[in-house]
mmCIF file of C-alpha atoms in Angstrom:
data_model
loop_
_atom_site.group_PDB
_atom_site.id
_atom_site.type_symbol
_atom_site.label_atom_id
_atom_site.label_comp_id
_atom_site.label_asym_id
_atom_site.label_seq_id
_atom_site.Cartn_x
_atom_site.Cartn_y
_atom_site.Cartn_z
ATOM 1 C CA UNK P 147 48.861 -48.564 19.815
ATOM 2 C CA UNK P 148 48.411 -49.460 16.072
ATOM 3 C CA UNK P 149 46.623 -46.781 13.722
ATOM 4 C CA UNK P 150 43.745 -49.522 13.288
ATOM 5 C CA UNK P 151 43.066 -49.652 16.951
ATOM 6 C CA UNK P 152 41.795 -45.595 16.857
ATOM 7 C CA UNK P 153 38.615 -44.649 14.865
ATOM 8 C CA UNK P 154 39.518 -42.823 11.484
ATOM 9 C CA UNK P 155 38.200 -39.093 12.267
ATOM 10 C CA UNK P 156 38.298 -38.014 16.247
ATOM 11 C CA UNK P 157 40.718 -40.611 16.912
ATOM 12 C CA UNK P 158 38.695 -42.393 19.921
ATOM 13 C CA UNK P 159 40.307 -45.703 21.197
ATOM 14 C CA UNK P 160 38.774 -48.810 19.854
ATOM 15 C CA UNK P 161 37.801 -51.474 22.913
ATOM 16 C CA UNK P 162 39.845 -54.634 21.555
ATOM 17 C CA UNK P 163 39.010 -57.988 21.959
ATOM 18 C CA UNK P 164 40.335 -59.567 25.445
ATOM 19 C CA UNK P 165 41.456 -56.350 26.586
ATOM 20 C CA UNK P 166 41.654 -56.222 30.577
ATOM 21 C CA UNK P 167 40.069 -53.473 31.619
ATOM 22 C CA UNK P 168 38.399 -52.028 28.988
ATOM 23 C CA UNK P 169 36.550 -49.440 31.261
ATOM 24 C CA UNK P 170 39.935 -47.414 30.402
ATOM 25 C CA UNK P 171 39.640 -47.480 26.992
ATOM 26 C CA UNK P 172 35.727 -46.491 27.250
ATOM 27 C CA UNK P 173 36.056 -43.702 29.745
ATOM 28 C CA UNK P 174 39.532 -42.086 27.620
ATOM 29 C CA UNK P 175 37.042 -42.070 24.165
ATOM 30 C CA UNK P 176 34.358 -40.718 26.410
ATOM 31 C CA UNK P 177 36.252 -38.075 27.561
ATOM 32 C CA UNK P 178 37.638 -36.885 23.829
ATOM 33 C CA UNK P 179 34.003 -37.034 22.639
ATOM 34 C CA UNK P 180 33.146 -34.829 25.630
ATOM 35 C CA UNK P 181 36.205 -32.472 24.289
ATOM 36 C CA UNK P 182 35.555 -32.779 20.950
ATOM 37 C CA UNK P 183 31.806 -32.736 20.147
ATOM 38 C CA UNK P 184 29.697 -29.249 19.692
ATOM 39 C CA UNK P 185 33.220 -27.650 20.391
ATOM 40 C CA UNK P 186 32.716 -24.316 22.496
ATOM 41 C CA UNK P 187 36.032 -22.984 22.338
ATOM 42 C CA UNK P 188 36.119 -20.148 25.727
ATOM 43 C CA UNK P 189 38.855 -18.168 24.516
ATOM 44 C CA UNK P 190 41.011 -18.239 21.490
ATOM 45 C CA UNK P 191 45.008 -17.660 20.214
ATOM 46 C CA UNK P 192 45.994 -18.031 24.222
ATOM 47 C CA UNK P 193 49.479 -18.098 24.087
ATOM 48 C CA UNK P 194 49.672 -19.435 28.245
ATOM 49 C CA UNK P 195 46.910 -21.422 29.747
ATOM 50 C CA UNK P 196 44.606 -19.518 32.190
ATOM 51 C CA UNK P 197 45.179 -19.073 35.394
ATOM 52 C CA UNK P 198 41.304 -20.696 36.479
ATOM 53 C CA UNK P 199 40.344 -22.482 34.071
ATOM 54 C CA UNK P 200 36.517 -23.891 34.314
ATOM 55 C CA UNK P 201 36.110 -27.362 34.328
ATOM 56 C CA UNK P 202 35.651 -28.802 30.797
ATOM 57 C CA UNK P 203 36.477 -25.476 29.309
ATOM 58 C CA UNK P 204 38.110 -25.482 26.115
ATOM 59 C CA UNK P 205 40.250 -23.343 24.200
ATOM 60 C CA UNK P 206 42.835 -22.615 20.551
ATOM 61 C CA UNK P 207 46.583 -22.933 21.755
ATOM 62 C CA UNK P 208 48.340 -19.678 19.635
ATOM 63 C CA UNK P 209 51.554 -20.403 17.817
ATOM 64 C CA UNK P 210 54.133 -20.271 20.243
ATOM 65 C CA UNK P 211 52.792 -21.771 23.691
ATOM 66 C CA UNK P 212 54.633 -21.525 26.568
ATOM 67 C CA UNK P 213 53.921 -23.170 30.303
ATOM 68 C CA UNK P 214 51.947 -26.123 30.065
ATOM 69 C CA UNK P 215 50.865 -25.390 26.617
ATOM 70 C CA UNK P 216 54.306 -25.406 25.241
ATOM 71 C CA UNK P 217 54.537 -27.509 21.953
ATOM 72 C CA UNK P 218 50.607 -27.608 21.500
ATOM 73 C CA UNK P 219 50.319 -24.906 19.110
ATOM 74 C CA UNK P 220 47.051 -25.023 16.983
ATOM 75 C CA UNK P 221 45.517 -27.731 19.635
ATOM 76 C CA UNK P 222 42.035 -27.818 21.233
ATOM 77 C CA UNK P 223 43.219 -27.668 24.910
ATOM 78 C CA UNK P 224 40.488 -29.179 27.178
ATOM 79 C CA UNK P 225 40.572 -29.083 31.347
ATOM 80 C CA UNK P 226 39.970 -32.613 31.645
ATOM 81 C CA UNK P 227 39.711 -33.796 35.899
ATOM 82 C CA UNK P 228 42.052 -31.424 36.499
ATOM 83 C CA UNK P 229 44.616 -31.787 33.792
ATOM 84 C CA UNK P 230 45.070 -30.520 30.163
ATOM 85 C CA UNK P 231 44.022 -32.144 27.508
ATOM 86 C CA UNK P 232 45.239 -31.768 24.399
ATOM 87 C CA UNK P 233 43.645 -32.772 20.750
ATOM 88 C CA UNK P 234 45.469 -32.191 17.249
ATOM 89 C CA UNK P 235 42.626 -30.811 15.221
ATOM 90 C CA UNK P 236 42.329 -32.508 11.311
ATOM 91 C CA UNK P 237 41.497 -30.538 8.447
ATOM 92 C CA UNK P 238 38.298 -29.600 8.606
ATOM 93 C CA UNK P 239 37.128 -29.550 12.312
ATOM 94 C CA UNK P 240 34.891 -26.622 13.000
ATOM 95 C CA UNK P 241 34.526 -24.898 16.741
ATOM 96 C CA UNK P 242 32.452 -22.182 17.979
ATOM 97 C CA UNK P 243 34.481 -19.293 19.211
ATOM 98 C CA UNK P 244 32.376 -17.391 22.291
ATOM 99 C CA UNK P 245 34.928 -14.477 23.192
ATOM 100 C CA UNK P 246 34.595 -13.697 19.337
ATOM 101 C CA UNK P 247 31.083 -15.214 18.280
ATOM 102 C CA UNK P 248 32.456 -17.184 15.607
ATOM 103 C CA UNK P 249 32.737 -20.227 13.724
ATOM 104 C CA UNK P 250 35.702 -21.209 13.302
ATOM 105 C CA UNK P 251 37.289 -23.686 10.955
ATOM 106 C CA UNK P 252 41.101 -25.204 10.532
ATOM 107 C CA UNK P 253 42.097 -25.952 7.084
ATOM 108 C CA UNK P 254 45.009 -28.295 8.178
ATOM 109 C CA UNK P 255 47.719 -25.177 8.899
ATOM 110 C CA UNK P 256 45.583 -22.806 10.758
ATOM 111 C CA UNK P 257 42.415 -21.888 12.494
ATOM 112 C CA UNK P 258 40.240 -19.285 10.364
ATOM 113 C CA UNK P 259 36.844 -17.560 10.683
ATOM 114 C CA UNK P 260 34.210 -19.054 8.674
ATOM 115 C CA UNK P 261 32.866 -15.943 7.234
ATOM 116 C CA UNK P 262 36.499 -14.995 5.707
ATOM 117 C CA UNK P 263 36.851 -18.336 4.220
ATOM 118 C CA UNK P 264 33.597 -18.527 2.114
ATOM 119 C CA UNK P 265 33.221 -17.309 -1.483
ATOM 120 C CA UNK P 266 30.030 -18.072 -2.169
ATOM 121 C CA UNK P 267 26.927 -17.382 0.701
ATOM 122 C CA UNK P 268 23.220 -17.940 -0.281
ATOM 123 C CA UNK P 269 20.893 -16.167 1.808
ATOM 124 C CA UNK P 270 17.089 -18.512 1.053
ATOM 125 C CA UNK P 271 18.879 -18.393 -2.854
ATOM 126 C CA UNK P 272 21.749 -19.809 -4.562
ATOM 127 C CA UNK P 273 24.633 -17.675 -5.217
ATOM 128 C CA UNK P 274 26.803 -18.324 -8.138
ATOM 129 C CA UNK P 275 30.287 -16.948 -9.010
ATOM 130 C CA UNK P 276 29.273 -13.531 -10.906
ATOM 131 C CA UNK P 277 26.242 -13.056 -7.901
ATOM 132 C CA UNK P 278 28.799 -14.378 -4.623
ATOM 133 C CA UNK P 279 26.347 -13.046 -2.547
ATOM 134 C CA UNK P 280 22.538 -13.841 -2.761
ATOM 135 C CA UNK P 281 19.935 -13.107 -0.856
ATOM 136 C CA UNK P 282 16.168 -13.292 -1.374
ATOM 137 C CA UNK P 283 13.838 -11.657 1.057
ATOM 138 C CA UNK P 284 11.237 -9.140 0.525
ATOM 139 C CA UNK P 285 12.979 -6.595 2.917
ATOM 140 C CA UNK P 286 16.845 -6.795 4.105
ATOM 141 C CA UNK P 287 17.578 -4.426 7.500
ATOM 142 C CA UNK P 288 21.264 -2.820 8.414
ATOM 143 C CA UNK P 289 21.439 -1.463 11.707
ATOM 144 C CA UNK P 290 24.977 0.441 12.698
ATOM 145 C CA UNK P 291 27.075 -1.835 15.204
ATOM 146 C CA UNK P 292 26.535 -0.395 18.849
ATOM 147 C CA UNK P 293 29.146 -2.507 20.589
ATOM 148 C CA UNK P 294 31.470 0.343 21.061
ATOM 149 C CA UNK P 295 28.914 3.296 22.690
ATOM 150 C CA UNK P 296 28.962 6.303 20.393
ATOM 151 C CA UNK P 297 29.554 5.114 17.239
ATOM 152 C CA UNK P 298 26.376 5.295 15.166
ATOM 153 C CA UNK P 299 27.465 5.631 11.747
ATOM 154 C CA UNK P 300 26.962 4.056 8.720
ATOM 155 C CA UNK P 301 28.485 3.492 4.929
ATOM 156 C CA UNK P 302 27.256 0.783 2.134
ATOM 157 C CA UNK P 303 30.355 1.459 0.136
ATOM 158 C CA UNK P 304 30.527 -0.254 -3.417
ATOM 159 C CA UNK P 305 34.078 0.483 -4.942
ATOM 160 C CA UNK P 306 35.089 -0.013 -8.267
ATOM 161 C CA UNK P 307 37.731 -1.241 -9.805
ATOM 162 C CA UNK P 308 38.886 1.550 -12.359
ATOM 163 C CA UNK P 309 37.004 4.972 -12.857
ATOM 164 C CA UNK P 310 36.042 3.508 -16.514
ATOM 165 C CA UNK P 311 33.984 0.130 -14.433
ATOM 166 C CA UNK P 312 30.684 0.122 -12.759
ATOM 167 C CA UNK P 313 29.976 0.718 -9.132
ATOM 168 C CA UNK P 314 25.942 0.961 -8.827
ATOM 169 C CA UNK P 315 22.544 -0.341 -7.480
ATOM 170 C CA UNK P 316 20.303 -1.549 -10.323
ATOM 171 C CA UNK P 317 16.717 -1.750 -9.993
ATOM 172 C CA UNK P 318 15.138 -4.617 -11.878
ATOM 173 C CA UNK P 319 11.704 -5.911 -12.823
ATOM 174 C CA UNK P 320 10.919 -9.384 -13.654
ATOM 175 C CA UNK P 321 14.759 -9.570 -13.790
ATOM 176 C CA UNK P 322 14.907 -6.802 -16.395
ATOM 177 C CA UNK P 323 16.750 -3.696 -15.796
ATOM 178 C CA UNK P 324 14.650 -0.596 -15.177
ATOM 179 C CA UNK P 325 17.053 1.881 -13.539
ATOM 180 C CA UNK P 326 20.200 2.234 -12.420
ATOM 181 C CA UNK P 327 22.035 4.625 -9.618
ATOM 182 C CA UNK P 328 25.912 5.444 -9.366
ATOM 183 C CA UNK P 329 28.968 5.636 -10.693
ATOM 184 C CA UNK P 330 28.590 4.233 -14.566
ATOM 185 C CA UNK P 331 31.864 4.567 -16.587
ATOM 186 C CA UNK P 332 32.949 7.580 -14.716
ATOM 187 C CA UNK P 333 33.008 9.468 -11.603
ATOM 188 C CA UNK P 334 29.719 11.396 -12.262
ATOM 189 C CA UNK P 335 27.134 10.168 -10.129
ATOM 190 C CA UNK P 336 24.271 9.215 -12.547
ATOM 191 C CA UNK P 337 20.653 8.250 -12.849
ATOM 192 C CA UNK P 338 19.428 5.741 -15.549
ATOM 193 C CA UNK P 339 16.346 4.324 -17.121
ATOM 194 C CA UNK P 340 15.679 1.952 -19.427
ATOM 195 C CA UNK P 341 12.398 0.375 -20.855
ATOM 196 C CA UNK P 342 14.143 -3.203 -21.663
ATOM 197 C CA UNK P 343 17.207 -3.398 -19.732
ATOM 198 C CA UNK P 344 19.026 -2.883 -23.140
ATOM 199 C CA UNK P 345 19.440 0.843 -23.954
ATOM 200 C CA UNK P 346 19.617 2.971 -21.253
ATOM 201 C CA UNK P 347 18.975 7.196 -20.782
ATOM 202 C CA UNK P 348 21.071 9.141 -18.660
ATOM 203 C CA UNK P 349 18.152 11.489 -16.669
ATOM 204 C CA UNK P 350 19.966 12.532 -14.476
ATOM 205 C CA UNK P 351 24.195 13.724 -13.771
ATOM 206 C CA UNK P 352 25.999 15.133 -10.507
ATOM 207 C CA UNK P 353 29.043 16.091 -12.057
ATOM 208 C CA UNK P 354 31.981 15.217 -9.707
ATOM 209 C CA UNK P 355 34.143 17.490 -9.823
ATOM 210 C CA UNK P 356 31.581 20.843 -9.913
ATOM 211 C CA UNK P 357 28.233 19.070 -8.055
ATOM 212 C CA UNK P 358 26.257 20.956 -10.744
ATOM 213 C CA UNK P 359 23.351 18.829 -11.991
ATOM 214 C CA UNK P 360 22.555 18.397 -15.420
ATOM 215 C CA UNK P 361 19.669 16.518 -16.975
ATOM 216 C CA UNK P 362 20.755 14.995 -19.865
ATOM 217 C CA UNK P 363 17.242 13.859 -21.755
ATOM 218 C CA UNK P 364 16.108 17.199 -20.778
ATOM 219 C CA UNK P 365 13.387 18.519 -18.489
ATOM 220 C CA UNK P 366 9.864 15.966 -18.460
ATOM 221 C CA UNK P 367 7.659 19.275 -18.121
ATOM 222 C CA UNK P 368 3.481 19.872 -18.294
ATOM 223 C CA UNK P 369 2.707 23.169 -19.445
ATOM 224 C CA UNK P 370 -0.228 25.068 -20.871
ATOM 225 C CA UNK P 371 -0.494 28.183 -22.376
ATOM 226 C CA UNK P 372 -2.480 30.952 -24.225
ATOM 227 C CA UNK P 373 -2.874 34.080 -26.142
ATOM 228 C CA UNK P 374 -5.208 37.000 -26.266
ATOM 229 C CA UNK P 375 -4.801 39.522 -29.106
ATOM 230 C CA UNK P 376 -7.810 39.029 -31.573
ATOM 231 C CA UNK P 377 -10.903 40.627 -28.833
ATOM 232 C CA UNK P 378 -10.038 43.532 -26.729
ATOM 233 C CA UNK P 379 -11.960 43.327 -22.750
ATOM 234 C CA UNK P 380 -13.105 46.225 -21.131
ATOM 235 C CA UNK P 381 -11.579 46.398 -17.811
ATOM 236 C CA UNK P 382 -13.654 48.130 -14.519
ATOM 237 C CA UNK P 383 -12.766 49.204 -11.066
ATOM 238 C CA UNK P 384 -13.438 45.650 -9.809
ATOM 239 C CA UNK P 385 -11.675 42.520 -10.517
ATOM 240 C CA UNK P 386 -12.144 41.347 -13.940
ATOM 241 C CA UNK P 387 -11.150 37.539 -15.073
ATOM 242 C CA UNK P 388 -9.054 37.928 -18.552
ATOM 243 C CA UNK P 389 -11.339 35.712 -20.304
ATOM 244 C CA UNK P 390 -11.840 34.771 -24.133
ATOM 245 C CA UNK P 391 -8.480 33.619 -25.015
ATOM 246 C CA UNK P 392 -8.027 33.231 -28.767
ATOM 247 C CA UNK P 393 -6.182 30.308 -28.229
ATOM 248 C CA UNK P 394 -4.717 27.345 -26.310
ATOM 249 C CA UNK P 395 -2.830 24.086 -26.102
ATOM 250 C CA UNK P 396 -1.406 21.813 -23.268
ATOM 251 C CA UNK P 397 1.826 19.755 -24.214
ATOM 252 C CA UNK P 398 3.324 16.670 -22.008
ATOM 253 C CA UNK P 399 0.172 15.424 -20.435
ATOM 254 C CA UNK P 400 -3.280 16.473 -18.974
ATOM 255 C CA UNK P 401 -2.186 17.413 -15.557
ATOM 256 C CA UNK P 402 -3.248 21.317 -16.389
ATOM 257 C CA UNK P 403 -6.700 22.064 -17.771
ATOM 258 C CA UNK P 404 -7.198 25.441 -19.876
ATOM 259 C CA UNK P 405 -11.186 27.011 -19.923
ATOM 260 C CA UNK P 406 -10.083 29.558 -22.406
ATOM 261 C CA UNK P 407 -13.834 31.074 -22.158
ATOM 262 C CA UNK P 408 -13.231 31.649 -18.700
ATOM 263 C CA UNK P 409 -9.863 31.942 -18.180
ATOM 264 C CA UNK P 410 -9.527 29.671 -15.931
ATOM 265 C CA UNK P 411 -6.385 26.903 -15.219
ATOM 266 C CA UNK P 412 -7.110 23.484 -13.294
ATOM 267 C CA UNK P 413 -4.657 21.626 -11.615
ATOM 268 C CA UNK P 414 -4.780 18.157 -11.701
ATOM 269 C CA UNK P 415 -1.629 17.252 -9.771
ATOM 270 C CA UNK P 416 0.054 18.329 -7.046
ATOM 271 C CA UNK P 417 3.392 20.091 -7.176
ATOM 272 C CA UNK P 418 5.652 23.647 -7.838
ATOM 273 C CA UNK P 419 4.564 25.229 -11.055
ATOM 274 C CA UNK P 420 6.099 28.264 -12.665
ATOM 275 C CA UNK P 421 2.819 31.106 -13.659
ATOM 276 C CA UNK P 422 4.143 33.454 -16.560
ATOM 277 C CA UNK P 423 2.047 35.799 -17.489
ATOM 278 C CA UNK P 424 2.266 39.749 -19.942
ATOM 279 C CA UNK P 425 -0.792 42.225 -20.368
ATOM 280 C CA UNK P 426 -0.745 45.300 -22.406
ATOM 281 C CA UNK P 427 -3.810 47.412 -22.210
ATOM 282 C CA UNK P 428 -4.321 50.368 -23.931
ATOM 283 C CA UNK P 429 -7.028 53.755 -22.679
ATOM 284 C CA UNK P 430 -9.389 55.708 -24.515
ATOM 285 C CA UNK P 431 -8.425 59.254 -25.372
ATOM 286 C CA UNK P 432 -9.023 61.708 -22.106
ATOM 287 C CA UNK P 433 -7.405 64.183 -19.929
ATOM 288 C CA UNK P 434 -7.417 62.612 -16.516
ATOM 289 C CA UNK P 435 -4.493 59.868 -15.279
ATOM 290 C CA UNK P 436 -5.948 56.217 -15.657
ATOM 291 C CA UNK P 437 -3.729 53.305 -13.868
ATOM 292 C CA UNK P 438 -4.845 49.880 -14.066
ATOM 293 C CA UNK P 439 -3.217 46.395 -12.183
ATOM 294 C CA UNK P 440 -2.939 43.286 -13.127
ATOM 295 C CA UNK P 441 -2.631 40.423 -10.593
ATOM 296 C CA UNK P 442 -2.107 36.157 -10.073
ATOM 297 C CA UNK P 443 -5.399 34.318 -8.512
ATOM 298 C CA UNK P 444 -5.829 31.191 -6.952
ATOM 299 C CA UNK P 445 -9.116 29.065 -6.001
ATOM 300 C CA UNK P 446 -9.008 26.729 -3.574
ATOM 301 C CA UNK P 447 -12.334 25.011 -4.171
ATOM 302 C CA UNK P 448 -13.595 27.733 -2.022
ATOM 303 C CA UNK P 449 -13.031 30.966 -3.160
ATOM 304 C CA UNK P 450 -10.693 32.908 -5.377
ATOM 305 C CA UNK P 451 -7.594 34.949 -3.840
ATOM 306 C CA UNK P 452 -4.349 37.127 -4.930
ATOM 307 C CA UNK P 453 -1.097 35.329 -5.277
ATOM 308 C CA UNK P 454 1.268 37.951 -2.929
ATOM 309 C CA UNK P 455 3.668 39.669 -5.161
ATOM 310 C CA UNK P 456 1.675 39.016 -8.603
ATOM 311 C CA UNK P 457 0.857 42.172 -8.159
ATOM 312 C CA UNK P 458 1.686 44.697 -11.668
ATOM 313 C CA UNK P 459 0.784 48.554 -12.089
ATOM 314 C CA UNK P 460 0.614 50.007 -15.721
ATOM 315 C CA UNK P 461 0.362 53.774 -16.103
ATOM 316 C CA UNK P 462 -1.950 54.579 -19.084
ATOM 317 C CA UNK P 463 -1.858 57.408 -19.547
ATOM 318 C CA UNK P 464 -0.929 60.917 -18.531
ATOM 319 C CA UNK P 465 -2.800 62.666 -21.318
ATOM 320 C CA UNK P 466 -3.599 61.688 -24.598
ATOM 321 C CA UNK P 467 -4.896 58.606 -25.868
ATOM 322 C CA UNK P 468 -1.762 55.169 -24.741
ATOM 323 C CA UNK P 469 -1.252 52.285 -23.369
ATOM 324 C CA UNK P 470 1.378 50.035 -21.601
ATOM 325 C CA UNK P 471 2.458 46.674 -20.660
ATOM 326 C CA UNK P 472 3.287 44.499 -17.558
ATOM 327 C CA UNK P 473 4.945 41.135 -16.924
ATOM 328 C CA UNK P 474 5.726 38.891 -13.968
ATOM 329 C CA UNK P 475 6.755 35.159 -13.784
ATOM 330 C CA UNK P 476 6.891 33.231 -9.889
ATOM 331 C CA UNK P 477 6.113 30.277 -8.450
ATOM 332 C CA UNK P 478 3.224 28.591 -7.036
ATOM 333 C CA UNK P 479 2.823 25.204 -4.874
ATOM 334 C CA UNK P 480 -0.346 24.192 -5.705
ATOM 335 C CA UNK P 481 -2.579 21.488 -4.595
ATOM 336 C CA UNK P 482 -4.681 18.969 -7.386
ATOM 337 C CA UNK P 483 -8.153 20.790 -7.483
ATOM 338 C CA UNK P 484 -7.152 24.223 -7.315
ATOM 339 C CA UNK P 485 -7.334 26.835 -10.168
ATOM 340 C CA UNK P 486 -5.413 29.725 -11.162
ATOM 341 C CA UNK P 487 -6.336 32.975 -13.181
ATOM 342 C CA UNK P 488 -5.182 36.715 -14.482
ATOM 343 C CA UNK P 489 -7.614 39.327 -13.301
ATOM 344 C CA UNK P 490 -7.144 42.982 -13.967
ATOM 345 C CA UNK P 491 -8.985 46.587 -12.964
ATOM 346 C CA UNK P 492 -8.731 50.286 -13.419
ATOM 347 C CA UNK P 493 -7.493 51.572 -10.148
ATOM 348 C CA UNK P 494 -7.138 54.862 -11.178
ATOM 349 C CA UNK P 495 -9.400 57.468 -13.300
ATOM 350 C CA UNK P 496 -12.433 57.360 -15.203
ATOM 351 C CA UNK P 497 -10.903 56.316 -18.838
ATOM 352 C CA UNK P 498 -12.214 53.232 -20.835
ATOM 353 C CA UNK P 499 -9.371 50.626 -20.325
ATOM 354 C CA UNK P 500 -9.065 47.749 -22.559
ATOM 355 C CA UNK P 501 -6.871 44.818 -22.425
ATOM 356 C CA UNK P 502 -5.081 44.877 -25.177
ATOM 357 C CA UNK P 503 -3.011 41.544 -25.369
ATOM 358 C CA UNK P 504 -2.114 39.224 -23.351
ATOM 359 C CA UNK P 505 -0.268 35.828 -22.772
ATOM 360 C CA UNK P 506 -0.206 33.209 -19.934
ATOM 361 C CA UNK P 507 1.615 29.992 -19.512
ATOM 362 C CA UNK P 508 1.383 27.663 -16.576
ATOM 363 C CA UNK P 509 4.098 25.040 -16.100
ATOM 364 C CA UNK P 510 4.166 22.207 -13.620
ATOM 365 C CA UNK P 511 8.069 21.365 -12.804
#
């Protein structure tokens, strides 16, 4: 038949005037429309036609057909009332793979998944050639692939071209850069922050080679401290708050509150803090031994108690008017409403004791 008798895209067979019977014609397009339309392709690259194939099935002829297949390479093979079927695809046709669950599309040489031919997908966005992928959602979900039982893991792997490019997740606001995470112009895993998306801080480094962190802007710290030296405080044999500080200041924020009257630290915010602390008392003139302890307390909104292994001893004296020192640094989790304080007492002998000087600092890391 002539190319004008055959419609320009699937090829169906045009019903010409005075044709005798034209229920051939009609039937032969029915059945390529059947074939061809919402294409469900059962198997693809089948070298040899099945040996059962399901009526109407369809499927890809591979390169290189043998049997009944031979010299259909690339064709949609259709079982058609009980024959095959065969239809040159164009460039262009798409099919639905089921064996792979894919789309499939032949760009005039060969058939090709969908998903490896497209270089731009929009995801409810529209991606562009720096941004190839886009996707706008408020929350995306990856899940490992459990088609093969036991294999549960999973990588996001972003590789860079050269160790001197860019391979990292930026976090943005109002489409301004805030922070950024990974591998910036070097192997060193780093953290960045920025108030404009402009100039950028490096606050944090994993070095790649050692794993040693550094902190490059240095270490964001609240700390408050104080210093007793002007007053001396008669100390007893019960606990006695260090009280009357000549002195204090809090740097970096507000999170620590100093009563320097009372001697007395508040918390404001949770979190490890480093307690630092030196007393040197000094004892009256006398005969007799005279020990006295310093020690770490915390109140918990309830009631006050000794920080385990705060714990120092001075020995005053053995005879003779003296006097000593202790010191002891730790660290503390502490909760937003609880206090800290020094507290010292004579534990030993009869001797005046009085503290002498003393420092404290309280840092929240």
């Amino acid at each position: 038949m002539a190319d004008f008798e055959y419609t320009e895209n699937l090829q169906l067979p045009y019903i010409m005037a005075n044709q005798a019977q034209k229920h051939i014609t009609h039937n032969e397009a029915l059945r390529m429309i059947d074939a061809l339309v919402s294409v469900a392709i059962e198997q693809v690259d089948l070298e040899e036609p099945p040996s059962s194939p399901g009526t109407g099935a369809r499927y890809l002829v591979a390169n290189s057909a043998t049997g009944d297949w031979s010299g259909h390479d690339l064709e949609i093979a259709a079982w058609q009332d009980g024959a095959w079927m065969f239809y040159a695809p164009l460039a262009g046709w798409v099919v639905y793979a089921l064996d792979v669950r894919s789309l499939l599309v032949f760009d005039g040489s060969q058939w090709t998944a969908i998903g490896s031919q497209t270089s731009q997908l929009g995801i409810n966005t529209q991606a562009d050639a720096s941004n190839r992928l886009a996707v706008k959602s408020d929350a995306v979900f990856f899940s490992h692939d459990d088609v093969t039982p036991g294999t549960g893991d999973m990588r996001f792997t972003l590789n860079m071209a050269a160790s001197s490019n860019t391979a990292s997740l930026m976090f943005a606001d109002n489409w301004t850069g805030k922070a950024e995470v990974g591998l910036t112009a070097g192997t060193d895993l780093t953290f960045k922050v920025s108030s404009d998306g402009a100039a950028w801080t490096d606050a944090m480094r994993f070095d790649s080679t050692s794993g040693k962190v550094s902190l490059p802007a240095g270490l964001a710290t609240q700390h408050a401290q104080v210093f007793k030296g002007a007053t001396t405080q008669e100390l007893t044999p019960s606990d006695v708050a260090i009280s009357n500080w000549d002195g204090s200041h809090a740097m970096n924020g507000t999170d620590l509150t100093w009563d320097p009257l009372l001697g007395e630290c508040a918390i404001g915010r949770a979190g490890l803090h480093m307690i630092s602390y030196a007393v040197s008392t000094e004892v009256s003139a006398g005969s007799a031994r005279t020990d006295s302890v310093v020690i770490v307390q915390t109140f918990d909104g309830t009631s006050w108690s000794n920080v385990s292994g705060s714990q120092m001893r001075m020995y005053n004296r053995i005879a003779g008017r003296g006097g000593t020192a202790a010191a002891w640094t730790g660290l503390l989790d502490l909760h937003a409403g609880d206090a800290v304080r020094v507290v010292a007492r004579i534990e030993q002998g009869t001797d005046t004791v009085f503290v002498d000087q003393a420092s404290l600092m309280i840092m929240r890391l």
